[in-house]
mmCIF file of C-alpha atoms and ligand atoms in Angstrom:
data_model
loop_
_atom_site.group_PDB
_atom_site.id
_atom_site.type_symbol
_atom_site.label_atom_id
_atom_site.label_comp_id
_atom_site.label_asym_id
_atom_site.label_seq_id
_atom_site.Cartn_x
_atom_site.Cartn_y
_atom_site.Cartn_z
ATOM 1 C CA UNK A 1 0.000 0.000 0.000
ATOM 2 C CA UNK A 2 1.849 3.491 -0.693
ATOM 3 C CA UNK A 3 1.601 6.205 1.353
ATOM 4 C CA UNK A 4 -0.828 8.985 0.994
ATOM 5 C CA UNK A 5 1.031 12.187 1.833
ATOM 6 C CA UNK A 6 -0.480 15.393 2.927
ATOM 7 C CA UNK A 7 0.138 17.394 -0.138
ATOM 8 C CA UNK A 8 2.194 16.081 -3.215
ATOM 9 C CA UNK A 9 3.772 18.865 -4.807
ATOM 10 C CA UNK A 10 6.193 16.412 -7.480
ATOM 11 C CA UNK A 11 2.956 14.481 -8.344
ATOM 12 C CA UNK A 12 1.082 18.026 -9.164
ATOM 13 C CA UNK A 13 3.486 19.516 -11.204
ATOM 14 C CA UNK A 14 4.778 16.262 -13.624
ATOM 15 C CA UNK A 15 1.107 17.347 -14.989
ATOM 16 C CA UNK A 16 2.808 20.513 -16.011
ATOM 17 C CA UNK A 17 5.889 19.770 -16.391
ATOM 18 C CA UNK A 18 6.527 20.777 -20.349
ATOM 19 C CA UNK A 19 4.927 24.012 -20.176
ATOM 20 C CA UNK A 20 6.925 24.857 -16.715
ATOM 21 C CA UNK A 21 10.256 23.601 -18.244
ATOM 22 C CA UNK A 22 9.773 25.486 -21.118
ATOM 23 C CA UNK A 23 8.913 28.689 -18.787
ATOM 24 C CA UNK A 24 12.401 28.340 -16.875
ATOM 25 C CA UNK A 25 14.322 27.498 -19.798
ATOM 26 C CA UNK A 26 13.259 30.568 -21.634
ATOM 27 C CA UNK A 27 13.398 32.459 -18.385
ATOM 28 C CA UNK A 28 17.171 31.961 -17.689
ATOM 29 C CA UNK A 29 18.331 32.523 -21.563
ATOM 30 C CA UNK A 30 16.770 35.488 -21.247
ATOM 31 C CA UNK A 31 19.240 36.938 -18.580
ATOM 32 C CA UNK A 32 16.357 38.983 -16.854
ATOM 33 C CA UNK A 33 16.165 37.537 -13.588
ATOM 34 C CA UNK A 34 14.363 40.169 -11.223
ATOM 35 C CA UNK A 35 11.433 42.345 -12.223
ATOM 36 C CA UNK A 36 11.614 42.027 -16.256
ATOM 37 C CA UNK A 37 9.190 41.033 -18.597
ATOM 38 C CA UNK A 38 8.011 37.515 -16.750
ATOM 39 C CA UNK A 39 6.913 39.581 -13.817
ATOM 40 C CA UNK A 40 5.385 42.736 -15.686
ATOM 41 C CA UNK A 41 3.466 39.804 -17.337
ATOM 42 C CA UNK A 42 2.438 38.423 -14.879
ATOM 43 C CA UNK A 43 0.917 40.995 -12.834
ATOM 44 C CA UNK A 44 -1.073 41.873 -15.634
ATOM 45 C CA UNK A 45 -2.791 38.410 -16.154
ATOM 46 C CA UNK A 46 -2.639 37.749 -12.289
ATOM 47 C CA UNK A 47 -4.705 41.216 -11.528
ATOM 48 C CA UNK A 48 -6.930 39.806 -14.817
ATOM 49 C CA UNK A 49 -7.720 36.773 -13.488
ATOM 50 C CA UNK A 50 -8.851 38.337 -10.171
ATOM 51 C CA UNK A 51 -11.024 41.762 -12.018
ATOM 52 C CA UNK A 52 -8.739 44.252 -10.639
ATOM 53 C CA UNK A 53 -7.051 47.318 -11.696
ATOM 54 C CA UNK A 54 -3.300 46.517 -9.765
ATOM 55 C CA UNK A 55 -1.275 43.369 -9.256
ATOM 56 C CA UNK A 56 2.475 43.722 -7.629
ATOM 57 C CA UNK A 57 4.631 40.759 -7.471
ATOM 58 C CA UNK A 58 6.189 40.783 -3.700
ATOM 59 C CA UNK A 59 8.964 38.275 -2.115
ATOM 60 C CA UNK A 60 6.457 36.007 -0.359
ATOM 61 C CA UNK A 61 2.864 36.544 1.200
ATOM 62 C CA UNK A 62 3.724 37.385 4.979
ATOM 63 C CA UNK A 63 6.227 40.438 2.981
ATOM 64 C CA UNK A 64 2.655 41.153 0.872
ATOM 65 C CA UNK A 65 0.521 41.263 4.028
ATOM 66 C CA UNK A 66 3.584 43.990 5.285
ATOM 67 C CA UNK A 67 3.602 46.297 2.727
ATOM 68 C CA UNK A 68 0.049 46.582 2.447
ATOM 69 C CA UNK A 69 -0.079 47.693 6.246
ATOM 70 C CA UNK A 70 2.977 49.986 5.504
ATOM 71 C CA UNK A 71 0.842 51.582 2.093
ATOM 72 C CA UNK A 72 -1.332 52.445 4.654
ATOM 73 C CA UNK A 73 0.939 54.213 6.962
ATOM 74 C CA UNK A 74 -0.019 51.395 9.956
ATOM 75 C CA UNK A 75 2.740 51.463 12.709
ATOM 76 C CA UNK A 76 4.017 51.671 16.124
ATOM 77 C CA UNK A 77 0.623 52.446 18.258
ATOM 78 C CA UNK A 78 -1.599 51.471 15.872
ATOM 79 C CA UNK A 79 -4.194 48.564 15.906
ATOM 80 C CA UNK A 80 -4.768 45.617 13.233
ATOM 81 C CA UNK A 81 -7.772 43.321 14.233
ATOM 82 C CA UNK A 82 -7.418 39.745 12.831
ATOM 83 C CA UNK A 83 -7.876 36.318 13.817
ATOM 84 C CA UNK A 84 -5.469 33.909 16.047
ATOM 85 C CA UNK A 85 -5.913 30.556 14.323
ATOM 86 C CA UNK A 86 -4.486 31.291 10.410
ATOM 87 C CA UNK A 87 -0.689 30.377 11.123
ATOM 88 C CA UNK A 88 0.525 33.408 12.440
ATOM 89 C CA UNK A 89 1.311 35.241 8.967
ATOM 90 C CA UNK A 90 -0.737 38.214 9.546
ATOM 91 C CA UNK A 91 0.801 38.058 13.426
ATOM 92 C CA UNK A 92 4.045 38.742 11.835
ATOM 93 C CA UNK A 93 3.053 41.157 9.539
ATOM 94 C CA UNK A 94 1.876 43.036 11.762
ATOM 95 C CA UNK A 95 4.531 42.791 14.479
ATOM 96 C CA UNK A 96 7.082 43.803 11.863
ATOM 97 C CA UNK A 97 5.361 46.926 10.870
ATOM 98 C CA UNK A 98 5.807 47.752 15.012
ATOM 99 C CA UNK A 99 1.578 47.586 15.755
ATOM 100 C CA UNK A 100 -0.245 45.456 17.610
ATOM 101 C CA UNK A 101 -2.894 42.658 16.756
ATOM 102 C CA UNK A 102 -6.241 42.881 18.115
ATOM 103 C CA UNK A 103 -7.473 39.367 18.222
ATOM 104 C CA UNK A 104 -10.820 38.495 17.320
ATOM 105 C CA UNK A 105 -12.438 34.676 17.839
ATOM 106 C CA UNK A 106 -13.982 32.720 15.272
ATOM 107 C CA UNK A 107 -17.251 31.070 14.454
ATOM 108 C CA UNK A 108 -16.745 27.331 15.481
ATOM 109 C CA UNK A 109 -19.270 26.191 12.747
ATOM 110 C CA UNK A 110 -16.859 28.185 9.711
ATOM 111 C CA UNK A 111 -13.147 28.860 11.763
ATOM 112 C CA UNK A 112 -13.698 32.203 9.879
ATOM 113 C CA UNK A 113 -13.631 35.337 11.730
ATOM 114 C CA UNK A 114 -16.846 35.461 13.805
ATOM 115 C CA UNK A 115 -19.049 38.639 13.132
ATOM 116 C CA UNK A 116 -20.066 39.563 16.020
ATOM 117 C CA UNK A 117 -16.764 39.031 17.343
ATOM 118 C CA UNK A 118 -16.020 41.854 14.866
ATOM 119 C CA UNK A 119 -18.552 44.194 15.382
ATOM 120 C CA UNK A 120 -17.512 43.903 19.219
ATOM 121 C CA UNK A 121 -13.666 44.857 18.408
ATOM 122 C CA UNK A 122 -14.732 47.814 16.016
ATOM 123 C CA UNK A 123 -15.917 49.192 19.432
ATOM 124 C CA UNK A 124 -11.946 49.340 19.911
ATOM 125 C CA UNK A 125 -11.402 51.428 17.217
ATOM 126 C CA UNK A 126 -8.659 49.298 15.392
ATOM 127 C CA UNK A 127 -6.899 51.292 12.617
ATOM 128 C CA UNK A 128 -6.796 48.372 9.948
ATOM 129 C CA UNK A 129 -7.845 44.447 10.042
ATOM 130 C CA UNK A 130 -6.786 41.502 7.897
ATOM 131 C CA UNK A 131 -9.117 39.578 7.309
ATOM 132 C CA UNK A 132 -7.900 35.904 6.309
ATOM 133 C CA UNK A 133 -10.149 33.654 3.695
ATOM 134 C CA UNK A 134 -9.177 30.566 5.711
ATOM 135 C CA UNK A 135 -8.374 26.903 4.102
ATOM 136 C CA UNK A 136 -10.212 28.477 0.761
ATOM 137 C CA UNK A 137 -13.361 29.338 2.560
ATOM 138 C CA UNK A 138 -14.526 32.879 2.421
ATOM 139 C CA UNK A 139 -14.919 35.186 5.317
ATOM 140 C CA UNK A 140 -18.039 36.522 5.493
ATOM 141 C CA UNK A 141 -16.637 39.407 3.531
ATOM 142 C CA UNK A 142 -19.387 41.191 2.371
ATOM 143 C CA UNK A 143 -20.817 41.409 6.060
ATOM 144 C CA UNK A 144 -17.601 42.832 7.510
ATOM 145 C CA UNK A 145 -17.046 45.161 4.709
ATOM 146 C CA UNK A 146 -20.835 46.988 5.718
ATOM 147 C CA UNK A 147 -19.917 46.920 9.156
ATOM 148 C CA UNK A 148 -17.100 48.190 9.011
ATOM 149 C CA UNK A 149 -18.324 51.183 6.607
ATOM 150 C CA UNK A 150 -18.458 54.658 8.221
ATOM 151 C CA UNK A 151 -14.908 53.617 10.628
ATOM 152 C CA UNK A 152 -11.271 54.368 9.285
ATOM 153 C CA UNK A 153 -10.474 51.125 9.231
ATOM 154 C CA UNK A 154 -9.084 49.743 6.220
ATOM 155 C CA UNK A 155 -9.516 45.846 5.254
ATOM 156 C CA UNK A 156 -6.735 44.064 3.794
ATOM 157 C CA UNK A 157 -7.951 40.922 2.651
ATOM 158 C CA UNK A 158 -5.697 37.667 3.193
ATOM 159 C CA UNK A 159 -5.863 35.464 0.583
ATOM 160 C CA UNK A 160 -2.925 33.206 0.551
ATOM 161 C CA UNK A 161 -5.488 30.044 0.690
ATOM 162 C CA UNK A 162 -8.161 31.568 -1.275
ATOM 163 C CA UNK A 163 -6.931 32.058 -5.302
ATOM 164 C CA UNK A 164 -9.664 31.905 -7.574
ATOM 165 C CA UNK A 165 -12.509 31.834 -4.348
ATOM 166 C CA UNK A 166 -15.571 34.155 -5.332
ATOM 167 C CA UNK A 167 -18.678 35.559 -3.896
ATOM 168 C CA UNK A 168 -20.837 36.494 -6.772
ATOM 169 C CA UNK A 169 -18.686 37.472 -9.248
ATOM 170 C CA UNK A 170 -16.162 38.980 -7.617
ATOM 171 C CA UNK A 171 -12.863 37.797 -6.450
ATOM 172 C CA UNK A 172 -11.251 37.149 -3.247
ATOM 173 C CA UNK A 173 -9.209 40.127 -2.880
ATOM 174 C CA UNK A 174 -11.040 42.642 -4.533
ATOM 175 C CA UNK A 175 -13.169 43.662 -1.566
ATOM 176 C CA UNK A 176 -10.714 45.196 0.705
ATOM 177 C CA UNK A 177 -8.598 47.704 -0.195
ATOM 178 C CA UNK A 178 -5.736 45.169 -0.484
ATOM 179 C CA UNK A 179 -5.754 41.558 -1.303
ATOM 180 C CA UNK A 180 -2.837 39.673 -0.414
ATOM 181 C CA UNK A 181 -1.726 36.365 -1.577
ATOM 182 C CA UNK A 182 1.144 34.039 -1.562
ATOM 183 C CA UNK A 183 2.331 31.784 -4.286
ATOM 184 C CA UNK A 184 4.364 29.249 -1.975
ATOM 185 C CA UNK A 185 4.729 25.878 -3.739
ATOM 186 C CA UNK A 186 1.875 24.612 -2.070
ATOM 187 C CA UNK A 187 -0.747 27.622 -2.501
ATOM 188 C CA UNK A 188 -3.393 26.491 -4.902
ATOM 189 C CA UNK A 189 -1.601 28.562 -6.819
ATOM 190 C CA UNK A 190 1.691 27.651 -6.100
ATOM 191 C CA UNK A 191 5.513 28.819 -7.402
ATOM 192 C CA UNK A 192 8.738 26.737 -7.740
ATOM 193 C CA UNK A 193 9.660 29.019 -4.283
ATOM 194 C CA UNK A 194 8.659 31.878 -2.340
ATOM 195 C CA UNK A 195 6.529 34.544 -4.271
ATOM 196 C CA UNK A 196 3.559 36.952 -3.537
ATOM 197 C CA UNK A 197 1.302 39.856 -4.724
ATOM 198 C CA UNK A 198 -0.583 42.376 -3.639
ATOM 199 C CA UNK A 199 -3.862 43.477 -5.607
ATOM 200 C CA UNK A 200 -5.994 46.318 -5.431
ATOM 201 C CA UNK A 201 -8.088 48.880 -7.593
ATOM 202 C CA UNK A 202 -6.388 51.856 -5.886
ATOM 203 C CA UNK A 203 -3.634 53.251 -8.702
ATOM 204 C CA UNK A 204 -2.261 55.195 -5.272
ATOM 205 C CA UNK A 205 -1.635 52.443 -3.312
ATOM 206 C CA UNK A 206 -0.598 50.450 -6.280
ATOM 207 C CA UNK A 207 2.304 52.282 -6.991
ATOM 208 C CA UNK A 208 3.155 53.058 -3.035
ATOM 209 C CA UNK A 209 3.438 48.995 -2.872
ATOM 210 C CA UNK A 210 5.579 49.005 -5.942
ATOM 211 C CA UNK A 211 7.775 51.927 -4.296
ATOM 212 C CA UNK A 212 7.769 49.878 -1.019
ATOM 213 C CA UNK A 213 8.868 46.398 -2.545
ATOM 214 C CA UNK A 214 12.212 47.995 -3.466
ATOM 215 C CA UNK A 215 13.759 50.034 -1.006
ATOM 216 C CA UNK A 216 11.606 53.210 -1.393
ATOM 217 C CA UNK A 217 12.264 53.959 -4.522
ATOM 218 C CA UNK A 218 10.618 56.433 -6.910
ATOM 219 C CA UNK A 219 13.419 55.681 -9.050
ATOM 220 C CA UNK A 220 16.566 54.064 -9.303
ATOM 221 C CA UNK A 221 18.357 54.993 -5.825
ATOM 222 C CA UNK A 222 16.312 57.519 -5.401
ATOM 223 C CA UNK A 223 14.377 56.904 -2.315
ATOM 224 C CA UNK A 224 11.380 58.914 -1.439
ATOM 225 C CA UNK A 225 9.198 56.599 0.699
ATOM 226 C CA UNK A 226 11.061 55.390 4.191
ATOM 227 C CA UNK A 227 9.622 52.044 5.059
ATOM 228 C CA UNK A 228 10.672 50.541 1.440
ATOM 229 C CA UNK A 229 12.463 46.885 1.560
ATOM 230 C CA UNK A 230 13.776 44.665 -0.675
ATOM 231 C CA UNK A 231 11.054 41.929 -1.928
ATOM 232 C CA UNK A 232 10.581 41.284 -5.125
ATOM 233 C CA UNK A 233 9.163 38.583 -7.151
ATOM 234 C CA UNK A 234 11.803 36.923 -9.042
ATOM 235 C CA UNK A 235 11.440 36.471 -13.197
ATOM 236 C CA UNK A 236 11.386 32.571 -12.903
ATOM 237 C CA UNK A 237 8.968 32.581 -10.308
ATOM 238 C CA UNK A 238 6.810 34.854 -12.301
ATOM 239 C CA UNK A 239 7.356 32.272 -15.163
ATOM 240 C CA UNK A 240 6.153 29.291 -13.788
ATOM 241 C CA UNK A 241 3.209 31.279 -12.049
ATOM 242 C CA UNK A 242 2.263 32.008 -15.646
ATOM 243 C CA UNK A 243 2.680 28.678 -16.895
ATOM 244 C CA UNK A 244 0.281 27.612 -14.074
ATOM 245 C CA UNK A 245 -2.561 30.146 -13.889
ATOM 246 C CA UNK A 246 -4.409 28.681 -16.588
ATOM 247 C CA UNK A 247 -4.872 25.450 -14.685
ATOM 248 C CA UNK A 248 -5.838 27.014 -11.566
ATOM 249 C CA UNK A 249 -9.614 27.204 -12.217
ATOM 250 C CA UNK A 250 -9.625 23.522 -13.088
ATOM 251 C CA UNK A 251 -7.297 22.422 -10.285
ATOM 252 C CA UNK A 252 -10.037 24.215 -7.706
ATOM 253 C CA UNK A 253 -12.951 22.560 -9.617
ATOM 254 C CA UNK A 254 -11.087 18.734 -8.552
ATOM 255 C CA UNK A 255 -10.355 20.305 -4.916
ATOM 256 C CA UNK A 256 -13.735 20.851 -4.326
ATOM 257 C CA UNK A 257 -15.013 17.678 -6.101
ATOM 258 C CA UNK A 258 -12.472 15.988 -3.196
ATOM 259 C CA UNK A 259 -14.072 17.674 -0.783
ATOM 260 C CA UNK A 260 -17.657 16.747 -1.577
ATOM 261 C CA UNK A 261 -16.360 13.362 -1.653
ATOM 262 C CA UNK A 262 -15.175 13.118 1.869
ATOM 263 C CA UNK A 263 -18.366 15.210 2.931
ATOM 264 C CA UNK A 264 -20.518 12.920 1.773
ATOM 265 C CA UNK A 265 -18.687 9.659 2.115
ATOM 266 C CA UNK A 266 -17.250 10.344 5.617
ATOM 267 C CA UNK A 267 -19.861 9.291 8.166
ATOM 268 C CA UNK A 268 -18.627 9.052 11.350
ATOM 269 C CA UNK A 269 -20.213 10.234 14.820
ATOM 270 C CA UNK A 270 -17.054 11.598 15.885
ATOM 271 C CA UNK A 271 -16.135 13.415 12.647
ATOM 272 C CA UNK A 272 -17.110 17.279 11.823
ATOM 273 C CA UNK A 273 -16.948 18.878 8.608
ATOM 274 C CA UNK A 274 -17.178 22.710 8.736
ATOM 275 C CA UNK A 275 -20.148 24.211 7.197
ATOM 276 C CA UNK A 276 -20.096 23.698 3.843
ATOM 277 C CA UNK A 277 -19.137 27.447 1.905
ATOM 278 C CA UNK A 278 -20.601 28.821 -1.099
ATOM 279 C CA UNK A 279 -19.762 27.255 -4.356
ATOM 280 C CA UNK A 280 -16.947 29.534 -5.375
ATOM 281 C CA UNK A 281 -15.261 28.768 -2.491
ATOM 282 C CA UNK A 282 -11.999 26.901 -3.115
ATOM 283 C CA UNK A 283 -10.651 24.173 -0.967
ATOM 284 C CA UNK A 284 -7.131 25.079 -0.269
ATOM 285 C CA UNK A 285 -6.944 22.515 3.046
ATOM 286 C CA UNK A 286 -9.172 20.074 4.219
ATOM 287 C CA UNK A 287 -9.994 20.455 7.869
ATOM 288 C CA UNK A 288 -12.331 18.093 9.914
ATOM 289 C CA UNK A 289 -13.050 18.926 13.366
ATOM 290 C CA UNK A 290 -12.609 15.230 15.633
ATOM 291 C CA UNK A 291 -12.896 15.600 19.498
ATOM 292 C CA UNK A 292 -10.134 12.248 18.946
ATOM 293 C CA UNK A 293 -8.215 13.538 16.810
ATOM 294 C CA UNK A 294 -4.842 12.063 18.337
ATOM 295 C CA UNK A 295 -6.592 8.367 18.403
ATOM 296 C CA UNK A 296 -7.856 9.409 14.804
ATOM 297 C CA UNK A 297 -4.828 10.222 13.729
ATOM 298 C CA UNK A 298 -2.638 7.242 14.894
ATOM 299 C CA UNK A 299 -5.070 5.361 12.983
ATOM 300 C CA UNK A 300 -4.373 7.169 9.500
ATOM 301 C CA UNK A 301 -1.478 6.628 10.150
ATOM 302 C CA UNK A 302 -1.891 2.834 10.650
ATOM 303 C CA UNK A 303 -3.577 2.759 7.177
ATOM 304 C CA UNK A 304 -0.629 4.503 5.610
ATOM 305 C CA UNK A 305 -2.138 8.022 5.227
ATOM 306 C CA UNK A 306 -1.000 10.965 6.709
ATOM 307 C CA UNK A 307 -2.496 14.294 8.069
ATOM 308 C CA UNK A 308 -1.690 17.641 9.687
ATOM 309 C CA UNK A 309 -2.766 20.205 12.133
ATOM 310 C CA UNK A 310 -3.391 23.797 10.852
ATOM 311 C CA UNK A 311 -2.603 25.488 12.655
ATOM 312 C CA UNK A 312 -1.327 23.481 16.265
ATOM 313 C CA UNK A 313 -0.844 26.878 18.203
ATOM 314 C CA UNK A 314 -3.074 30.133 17.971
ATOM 315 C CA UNK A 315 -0.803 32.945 17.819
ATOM 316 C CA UNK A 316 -1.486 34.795 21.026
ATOM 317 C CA UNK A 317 -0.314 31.334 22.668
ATOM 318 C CA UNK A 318 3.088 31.561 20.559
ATOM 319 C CA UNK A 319 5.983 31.685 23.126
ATOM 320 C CA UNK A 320 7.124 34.286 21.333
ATOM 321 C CA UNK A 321 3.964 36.736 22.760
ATOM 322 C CA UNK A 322 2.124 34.796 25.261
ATOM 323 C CA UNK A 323 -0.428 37.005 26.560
ATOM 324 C CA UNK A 324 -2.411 35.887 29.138
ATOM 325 C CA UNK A 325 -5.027 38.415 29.176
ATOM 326 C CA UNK A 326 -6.441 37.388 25.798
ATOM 327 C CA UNK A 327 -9.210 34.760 25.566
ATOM 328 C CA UNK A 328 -10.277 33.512 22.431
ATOM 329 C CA UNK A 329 -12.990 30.350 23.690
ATOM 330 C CA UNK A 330 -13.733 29.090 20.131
ATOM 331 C CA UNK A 331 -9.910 29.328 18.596
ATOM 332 C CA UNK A 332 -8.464 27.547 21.871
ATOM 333 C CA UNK A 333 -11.520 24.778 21.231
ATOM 334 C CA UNK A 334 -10.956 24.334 17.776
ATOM 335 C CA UNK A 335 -7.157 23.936 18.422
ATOM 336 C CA UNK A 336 -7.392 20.917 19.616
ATOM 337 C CA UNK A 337 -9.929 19.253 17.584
ATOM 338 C CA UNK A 338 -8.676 20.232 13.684
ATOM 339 C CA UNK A 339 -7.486 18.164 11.575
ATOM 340 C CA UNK A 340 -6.122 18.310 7.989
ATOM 341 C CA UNK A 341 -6.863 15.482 5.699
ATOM 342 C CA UNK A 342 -4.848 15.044 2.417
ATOM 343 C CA UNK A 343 -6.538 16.722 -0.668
ATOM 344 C CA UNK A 344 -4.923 17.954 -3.580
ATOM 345 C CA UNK A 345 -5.918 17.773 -7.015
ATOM 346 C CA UNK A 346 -3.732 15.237 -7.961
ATOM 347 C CA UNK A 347 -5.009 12.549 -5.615
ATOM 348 C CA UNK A 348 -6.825 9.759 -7.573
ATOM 349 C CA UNK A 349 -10.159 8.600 -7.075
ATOM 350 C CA UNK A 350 -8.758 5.440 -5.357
ATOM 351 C CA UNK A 351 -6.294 7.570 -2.593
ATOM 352 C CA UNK A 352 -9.814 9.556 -2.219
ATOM 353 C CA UNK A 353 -11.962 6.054 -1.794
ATOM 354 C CA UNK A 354 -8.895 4.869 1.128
ATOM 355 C CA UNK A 355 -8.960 8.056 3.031
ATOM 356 C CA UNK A 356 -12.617 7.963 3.535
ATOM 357 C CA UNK A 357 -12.684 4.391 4.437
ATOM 358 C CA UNK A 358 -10.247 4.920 6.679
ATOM 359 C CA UNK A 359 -11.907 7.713 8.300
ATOM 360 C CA UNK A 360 -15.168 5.317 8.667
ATOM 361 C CA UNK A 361 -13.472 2.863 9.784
ATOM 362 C CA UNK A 362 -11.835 4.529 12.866
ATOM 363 C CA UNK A 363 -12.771 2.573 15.853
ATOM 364 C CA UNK A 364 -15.514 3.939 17.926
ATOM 365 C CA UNK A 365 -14.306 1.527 20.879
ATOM 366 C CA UNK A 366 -10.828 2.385 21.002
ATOM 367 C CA UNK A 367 -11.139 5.997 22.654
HETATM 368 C C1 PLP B 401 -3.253 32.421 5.414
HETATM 369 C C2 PLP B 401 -1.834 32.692 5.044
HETATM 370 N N1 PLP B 401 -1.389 33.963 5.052
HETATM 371 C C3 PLP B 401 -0.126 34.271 4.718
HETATM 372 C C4 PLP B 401 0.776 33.296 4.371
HETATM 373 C C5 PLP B 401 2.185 33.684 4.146
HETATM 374 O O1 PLP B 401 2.697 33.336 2.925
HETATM 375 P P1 PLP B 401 4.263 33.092 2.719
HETATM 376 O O2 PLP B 401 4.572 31.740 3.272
HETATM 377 O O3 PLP B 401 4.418 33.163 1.242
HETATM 378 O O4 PLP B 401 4.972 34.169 3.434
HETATM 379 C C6 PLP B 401 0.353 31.960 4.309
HETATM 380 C C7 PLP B 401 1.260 30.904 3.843
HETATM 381 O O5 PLP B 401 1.849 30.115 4.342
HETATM 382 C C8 PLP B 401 -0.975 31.637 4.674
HETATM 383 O O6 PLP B 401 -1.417 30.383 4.657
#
C-alpha cells in the first residue's frame, strides 16, 4: 500500500511539467532575472484573473501582508484586528510593521472570523484588520465590509489560501482595499519558491506597494518613501506562475469535487466537517473537526495516510507573545480538535476512496 502524503507537490506539477520547463528554460536565456518582462506579465494576467485594476509581485505573502499595512501608513501604536488561528502570517506582519494585533475569535461552525466578534472589536477602534479567507473558505466578507463602513479602518484581505474563491462574481481580494496572496509551492496557486502579490483597484496604493517592494524607490536609488524593503518577485517565479494560472480554475474545480467526496462519504459520529461554503469557495486545506483527533490520527497513520494540524498553536499562545489576558474560547476549542486530511488535485479517485474508508473505519471503541 503506498503512502498517501499530505500534499504532493512532485505528483502536481509532472502534470505541467513541459509548459513549466519550457517557462524556466526561456526564463534563464533570457538573462532577466528580477522584475523584467516575466513579472510585468504576470501581474497583468494575475490582476486579470482576479477583475482588478493593480497586481504587484512581492517576495512572499507574509512580505505582501507587510507592505500593504505599511501603504497604509499602519505602525508603532496602531491597531490591526485579525484572527489567532491562520498560522501566524498576519501576526508577523503586523509585528514587523511595530503595531499590535487585536485578536478576534472565530465562528466554530466556519473557523472564519466570527461577526459579532467583529462588530464587538470595532468598538476598539482598530486602525486596519486583515481579514484571512481561511483553508479556501470565504470570510463573510461582504458582512464585515458593511460593518465596518463609516470607521477608518481599512480591510486588507488575506488570501494566501483563497486564489480563484468568489462571492458572486467577484474575487477574493477585490473587496478590501488590499488583497494579499502568496504563491508558496503549495498555494493552490503555487511557485517553484517563495513569491507573492498584492492586488488592489487603488492606482495610489498600487504604486506606493511598488515603491515599497524595493527600497523606497521612486526611481533608481532615489528613495522617497522610508519604510521601502527589498522583496521582489523573481522572473522565474513569475514564469512558472504564468505557466500555471491557466490550470488554476480547473485544479479548484477537482479540490472541491475531493471535498464533496469526503463530505458525503465520511460518516462518522465523531467526525465534523465545517459548514459547507458557497460554491466559489476553493478548498485550499481540508480540515475536519474530531474531538479524537490524536486516536484518529494514529489510525491514519496505521492505514498509511498521513495528516496535519493547521494550525497546532493560535498565535497569542506563541511563546514568542504569550499574553495571558487574551481569551479567544472558540480558537483555543478548535485547536485541539482540527485536523487536515490530504486533498490535492492530484489525488486519484482510489487515494480519495482509502482516506474515507479509513476515516469510517476509525474505531468507535478504542477511545
Ligand atoms: C493564510 C496565510 N497567510 C499568509 C501566508 C504567508 O505566505 P508566505 O509563506 O508566502 O509568506 C500563508 C502561507 O503560508 C498563509 O497560509
Amino acid at each position: 500500500m503506498t503512502r498517501i502524503l499530505i500534499n504532493d507537490i512532485g505528483r502536481q506539477l509532472a502534470n505541467h511539467l513541459p509548459d513549466i520547463e519550457s517557462a524556466v528554460l526561456t526564463t534563464m536565456r533570457s538573462g532577466q532575472f528580477v522584475l523584467g518582462p516575466k513579472v510585468s506579465e504576470f501581474e497583468i494576467a494575475f490582476a486579470d484573473y482576479c477583475g482588478v485594476g493593480h497586481a504587484v509581485g512581492v517576495g512572499n505573502g507574509t512580505d505582501a501582508l507587510e507592505i500593504a499595512l505599511r501603504a497604509l501608513d499602519i505602525g508603532p501604536g496602531d491597531r490591526v484586528l485579525t484572527v489567532a488561528n491562520a498560522g501566524g502570517y498576519a501576526s508577523s506582519a503586523i509585528r514587523t510593521c511595530g503595531a499590535t494585533p487585536l485578536y478576534v475569535d472565530v465562528d466554530e461552525s466556519t473557523m472564519q472570523v466570527s461577526v459579532t466578534a467583529f462588530a464587538k472589536a470595532l468598538e476598539l477602534r482598530p486602525h486596519a484588520a486583515i481579514i484571512t479567507h481561511l483553508f479556501g473558505k470565504l470570510a463573510p466578507i461582504d458582512h464585515l465590509i458593511s460593518m465596518a463602513e463609516g470607521t477608518n479602518m481599512a480591510l486588507i484581505e488575506d488570501c494566501a489560501q483563497a486564489h480563484g474563491a468568489r462571492l458572486g462574481k467577484r474575487s477574493a481580494g477585490t473587496f478590501g482595499v488590499m488583497g494579499c496572496f502568496s504563491f508558496y509551492p503549495t498555494k493552490n496557486l503555487g511557485a517553484l519558491g517563495d513569491g507573492g502579490a498584492v492586488i488592489t483597484n487603488d492606482p495610489y496604493l498600487a504604486e506606493k506597494i511598488k515603491s515599497l517592494r524595493q527600497y523606497g524607490w521612486q526611481a533608481k536609488y532615489q528613495v522617497t518613501r522610508s519604510g521601502g524593503r527589498n522583496s521582489r518577485l523573481d522572473e522565474m517565479q513569475a514564469a512558472v506562475l504564468l505557466a500555471r494560472l491557466p490550470s488554476l480554475d480547473k485544479n479548484n474545480e477537482r479540490r472541491r469535487e475531493i471535498a464533496d467526496e469526503y463530505r458525503h462519504g465520511i460518516r462518522h459520529p465523531y467526525i465534523r466537517f465545517p459548514d459547507r461554503g458557497g460554491r466559489s469557495d476553493v478548498v485550499h486545506l481540508l480540515v475536519i473537526q474530531c474531538k479524537h483527533r490524536a486516536a484518529l490520527r494514529v489510525h491514519l497513520e496505521s492505514n498509511d495516510i498521513a495528516s496535519d494540524i493547521h494550525y497546532p498553536q493560535p498565535d497569542h499562545r506563541q511563546p514568542a507573545y504569550i499574553d495571558e489576558e487574551i481569551l479567544l474560547p472558540v480558537t483555543e476549542k478548535l485547536v485541539s480538535e482540527i485536523l487536515t486530511l490530504p486533498c490535492y488535485p492530484a489525488m486519484t479517485g482510489s487515494e480519495v476512496q482509502r482516506v474515507i474508508e479509513a476515516c469510517n473505519g476509525f474505531p468507535i471503541h478504542d477511545i
